[in-house]
């Protein structure tokens, strides 16, 4: 556990951490065992947003956590007209420089 690891993470279960991150417990397990085969930067960004209060400036919503930004980017991969906010975020995320940076990576 590094010095930057929030105390909350060090004193709780993987399942609770996963629930706070809105991710699966297996993802948390893979990350802790250093076996996660996908983009670790994405996981780090969600952790920073949830546990370290890191934020970004969203063109549509203003200042939001990096975790919320990542969740909206994932939702914006496919169009859904279930509500007006989802449509607005679909359009905004697809033209956002952060999402474009993700596509290049």
PDB file of C-alpha atoms in Angstrom:
ATOM      1  CA  UNK A   1       0.000   0.000   0.000  1.00  0.00           C
ATOM      2  CA  UNK A   2       1.559   3.314  -1.019  1.00  0.00           C
ATOM      3  CA  UNK A   3       1.653   6.467   1.089  1.00  0.00           C
ATOM      4  CA  UNK A   4      -0.876   8.038  -1.293  1.00  0.00           C
ATOM      5  CA  UNK A   5      -3.440   5.298  -0.653  1.00  0.00           C
ATOM      6  CA  UNK A   6      -6.409   6.821   1.179  1.00  0.00           C
ATOM      7  CA  UNK A   7      -7.001   5.414   4.646  1.00  0.00           C
ATOM      8  CA  UNK A   8     -10.550   4.406   3.659  1.00  0.00           C
ATOM      9  CA  UNK A   9      -9.224   1.940   1.084  1.00  0.00           C
ATOM     10  CA  UNK A  10      -6.718   0.444   3.499  1.00  0.00           C
ATOM     11  CA  UNK A  11      -9.410  -0.238   6.125  1.00  0.00           C
ATOM     12  CA  UNK A  12     -12.256  -1.718   4.126  1.00  0.00           C
ATOM     13  CA  UNK A  13     -13.132  -4.692   1.943  1.00  0.00           C
ATOM     14  CA  UNK A  14     -12.579  -5.032  -1.789  1.00  0.00           C
ATOM     15  CA  UNK A  15     -16.320  -5.341  -2.214  1.00  0.00           C
ATOM     16  CA  UNK A  16     -17.006  -2.012  -0.513  1.00  0.00           C
ATOM     17  CA  UNK A  17     -14.307  -0.277  -2.516  1.00  0.00           C
ATOM     18  CA  UNK A  18     -15.785  -1.724  -5.724  1.00  0.00           C
ATOM     19  CA  UNK A  19     -19.238  -0.479  -4.755  1.00  0.00           C
ATOM     20  CA  UNK A  20     -17.914   3.051  -4.125  1.00  0.00           C
ATOM     21  CA  UNK A  21     -16.096   2.986  -7.469  1.00  0.00           C
ATOM     22  CA  UNK A  22     -19.210   1.674  -9.227  1.00  0.00           C
ATOM     23  CA  UNK A  23     -17.061  -1.146 -10.598  1.00  0.00           C
ATOM     24  CA  UNK A  24     -16.914  -4.900 -10.020  1.00  0.00           C
ATOM     25  CA  UNK A  25     -15.159  -6.552  -7.081  1.00  0.00           C
ATOM     26  CA  UNK A  26     -13.202  -8.659  -9.569  1.00  0.00           C
ATOM     27  CA  UNK A  27     -11.755  -5.485 -11.123  1.00  0.00           C
ATOM     28  CA  UNK A  28     -10.550  -4.374  -7.693  1.00  0.00           C
ATOM     29  CA  UNK A  29      -9.063  -7.819  -7.076  1.00  0.00           C
ATOM     30  CA  UNK A  30      -7.220  -7.803 -10.419  1.00  0.00           C
ATOM     31  CA  UNK A  31      -5.841  -4.334  -9.735  1.00  0.00           C
ATOM     32  CA  UNK A  32      -4.650  -5.246  -6.234  1.00  0.00           C
ATOM     33  CA  UNK A  33      -2.889  -8.345  -7.593  1.00  0.00           C
ATOM     34  CA  UNK A  34      -1.364  -6.287 -10.452  1.00  0.00           C
ATOM     35  CA  UNK A  35      -3.062  -8.575 -12.988  1.00  0.00           C
ATOM     36  CA  UNK A  36      -5.470  -6.078 -14.578  1.00  0.00           C
ATOM     37  CA  UNK A  37      -5.000  -6.517 -18.352  1.00  0.00           C
ATOM     38  CA  UNK A  38      -6.626  -3.292 -19.493  1.00  0.00           C
ATOM     39  CA  UNK A  39      -6.089   0.456 -19.113  1.00  0.00           C
ATOM     40  CA  UNK A  40      -4.766   1.126 -15.588  1.00  0.00           C
ATOM     41  CA  UNK A  41      -4.892   4.865 -16.246  1.00  0.00           C
ATOM     42  CA  UNK A  42      -8.680   4.626 -16.466  1.00  0.00           C
ATOM     43  CA  UNK A  43      -8.879   2.819 -13.117  1.00  0.00           C
ATOM     44  CA  UNK A  44      -6.518   5.322 -11.509  1.00  0.00           C
ATOM     45  CA  UNK A  45      -8.659   8.188 -12.761  1.00  0.00           C
ATOM     46  CA  UNK A  46     -11.815   6.693 -11.235  1.00  0.00           C
ATOM     47  CA  UNK A  47     -10.024   6.091  -7.913  1.00  0.00           C
ATOM     48  CA  UNK A  48      -8.763   9.687  -7.884  1.00  0.00           C
ATOM     49  CA  UNK A  49     -12.266  10.986  -8.582  1.00  0.00           C
ATOM     50  CA  UNK A  50     -13.982   8.895  -5.913  1.00  0.00           C
ATOM     51  CA  UNK A  51     -11.426   8.795  -3.103  1.00  0.00           C
ATOM     52  CA  UNK A  52      -9.195  11.810  -3.725  1.00  0.00           C
ATOM     53  CA  UNK A  53     -11.801  14.296  -4.978  1.00  0.00           C
ATOM     54  CA  UNK A  54     -10.003  15.021  -8.272  1.00  0.00           C
ATOM     55  CA  UNK A  55     -12.140  17.016 -10.673  1.00  0.00           C
ATOM     56  CA  UNK A  56     -12.208  18.118 -14.305  1.00  0.00           C
ATOM     57  CA  UNK A  57     -14.030  20.931 -16.055  1.00  0.00           C
ATOM     58  CA  UNK A  58     -16.848  19.465 -18.152  1.00  0.00           C
ATOM     59  CA  UNK A  59     -18.131  21.650 -21.022  1.00  0.00           C
ATOM     60  CA  UNK A  60     -21.723  20.661 -20.186  1.00  0.00           C
ATOM     61  CA  UNK A  61     -21.794  20.141 -16.414  1.00  0.00           C
ATOM     62  CA  UNK A  62     -19.027  22.357 -15.088  1.00  0.00           C
ATOM     63  CA  UNK A  63     -16.705  20.913 -12.453  1.00  0.00           C
ATOM     64  CA  UNK A  64     -17.273  17.158 -11.981  1.00  0.00           C
ATOM     65  CA  UNK A  65     -15.237  14.309 -10.516  1.00  0.00           C
ATOM     66  CA  UNK A  66     -12.939  12.386 -12.811  1.00  0.00           C
ATOM     67  CA  UNK A  67     -15.019   9.293 -11.990  1.00  0.00           C
ATOM     68  CA  UNK A  68     -18.230  10.981 -13.184  1.00  0.00           C
ATOM     69  CA  UNK A  69     -16.439  12.159 -16.328  1.00  0.00           C
ATOM     70  CA  UNK A  70     -15.250   8.634 -17.089  1.00  0.00           C
ATOM     71  CA  UNK A  71     -18.773   7.245 -16.503  1.00  0.00           C
ATOM     72  CA  UNK A  72     -20.262   9.792 -18.921  1.00  0.00           C
ATOM     73  CA  UNK A  73     -17.588   8.991 -21.516  1.00  0.00           C
ATOM     74  CA  UNK A  74     -18.489   5.303 -21.284  1.00  0.00           C
ATOM     75  CA  UNK A  75     -22.195   6.067 -21.660  1.00  0.00           C
ATOM     76  CA  UNK A  76     -21.455   8.322 -24.647  1.00  0.00           C
ATOM     77  CA  UNK A  77     -20.029   5.432 -26.629  1.00  0.00           C
ATOM     78  CA  UNK A  78     -23.571   4.575 -27.681  1.00  0.00           C
ATOM     79  CA  UNK A  79     -26.526   6.872 -28.298  1.00  0.00           C
ATOM     80  CA  UNK A  80     -29.580   6.649 -26.072  1.00  0.00           C
ATOM     81  CA  UNK A  81     -32.489   9.066 -26.023  1.00  0.00           C
ATOM     82  CA  UNK A  82     -33.829   7.907 -22.645  1.00  0.00           C
ATOM     83  CA  UNK A  83     -33.638  11.480 -21.312  1.00  0.00           C
ATOM     84  CA  UNK A  84     -32.454  14.905 -22.420  1.00  0.00           C
ATOM     85  CA  UNK A  85     -29.384  14.900 -20.188  1.00  0.00           C
ATOM     86  CA  UNK A  86     -28.169  11.648 -21.740  1.00  0.00           C
ATOM     87  CA  UNK A  87     -28.596  13.109 -25.255  1.00  0.00           C
ATOM     88  CA  UNK A  88     -26.782  16.326 -24.255  1.00  0.00           C
ATOM     89  CA  UNK A  89     -23.921  14.368 -22.686  1.00  0.00           C
ATOM     90  CA  UNK A  90     -23.669  12.090 -25.723  1.00  0.00           C
ATOM     91  CA  UNK A  91     -23.102  15.130 -27.929  1.00  0.00           C
ATOM     92  CA  UNK A  92     -20.812  16.892 -25.474  1.00  0.00           C
ATOM     93  CA  UNK A  93     -18.631  13.898 -24.620  1.00  0.00           C
ATOM     94  CA  UNK A  94     -18.097  12.996 -28.257  1.00  0.00           C
ATOM     95  CA  UNK A  95     -16.651  16.459 -28.939  1.00  0.00           C
ATOM     96  CA  UNK A  96     -14.758  16.815 -25.646  1.00  0.00           C
ATOM     97  CA  UNK A  97     -10.946  16.997 -25.816  1.00  0.00           C
ATOM     98  CA  UNK A  98     -10.671  14.475 -22.938  1.00  0.00           C
ATOM     99  CA  UNK A  99     -12.703  11.904 -24.865  1.00  0.00           C
ATOM    100  CA  UNK A 100     -10.680  12.557 -28.006  1.00  0.00           C
ATOM    101  CA  UNK A 101      -7.485  11.996 -26.035  1.00  0.00           C
ATOM    102  CA  UNK A 102      -8.914   8.647 -24.842  1.00  0.00           C
ATOM    103  CA  UNK A 103      -9.677   7.591 -28.405  1.00  0.00           C
ATOM    104  CA  UNK A 104      -6.083   8.223 -29.475  1.00  0.00           C
ATOM    105  CA  UNK A 105      -4.565   6.311 -26.524  1.00  0.00           C
TER     106      UNK A 105
END
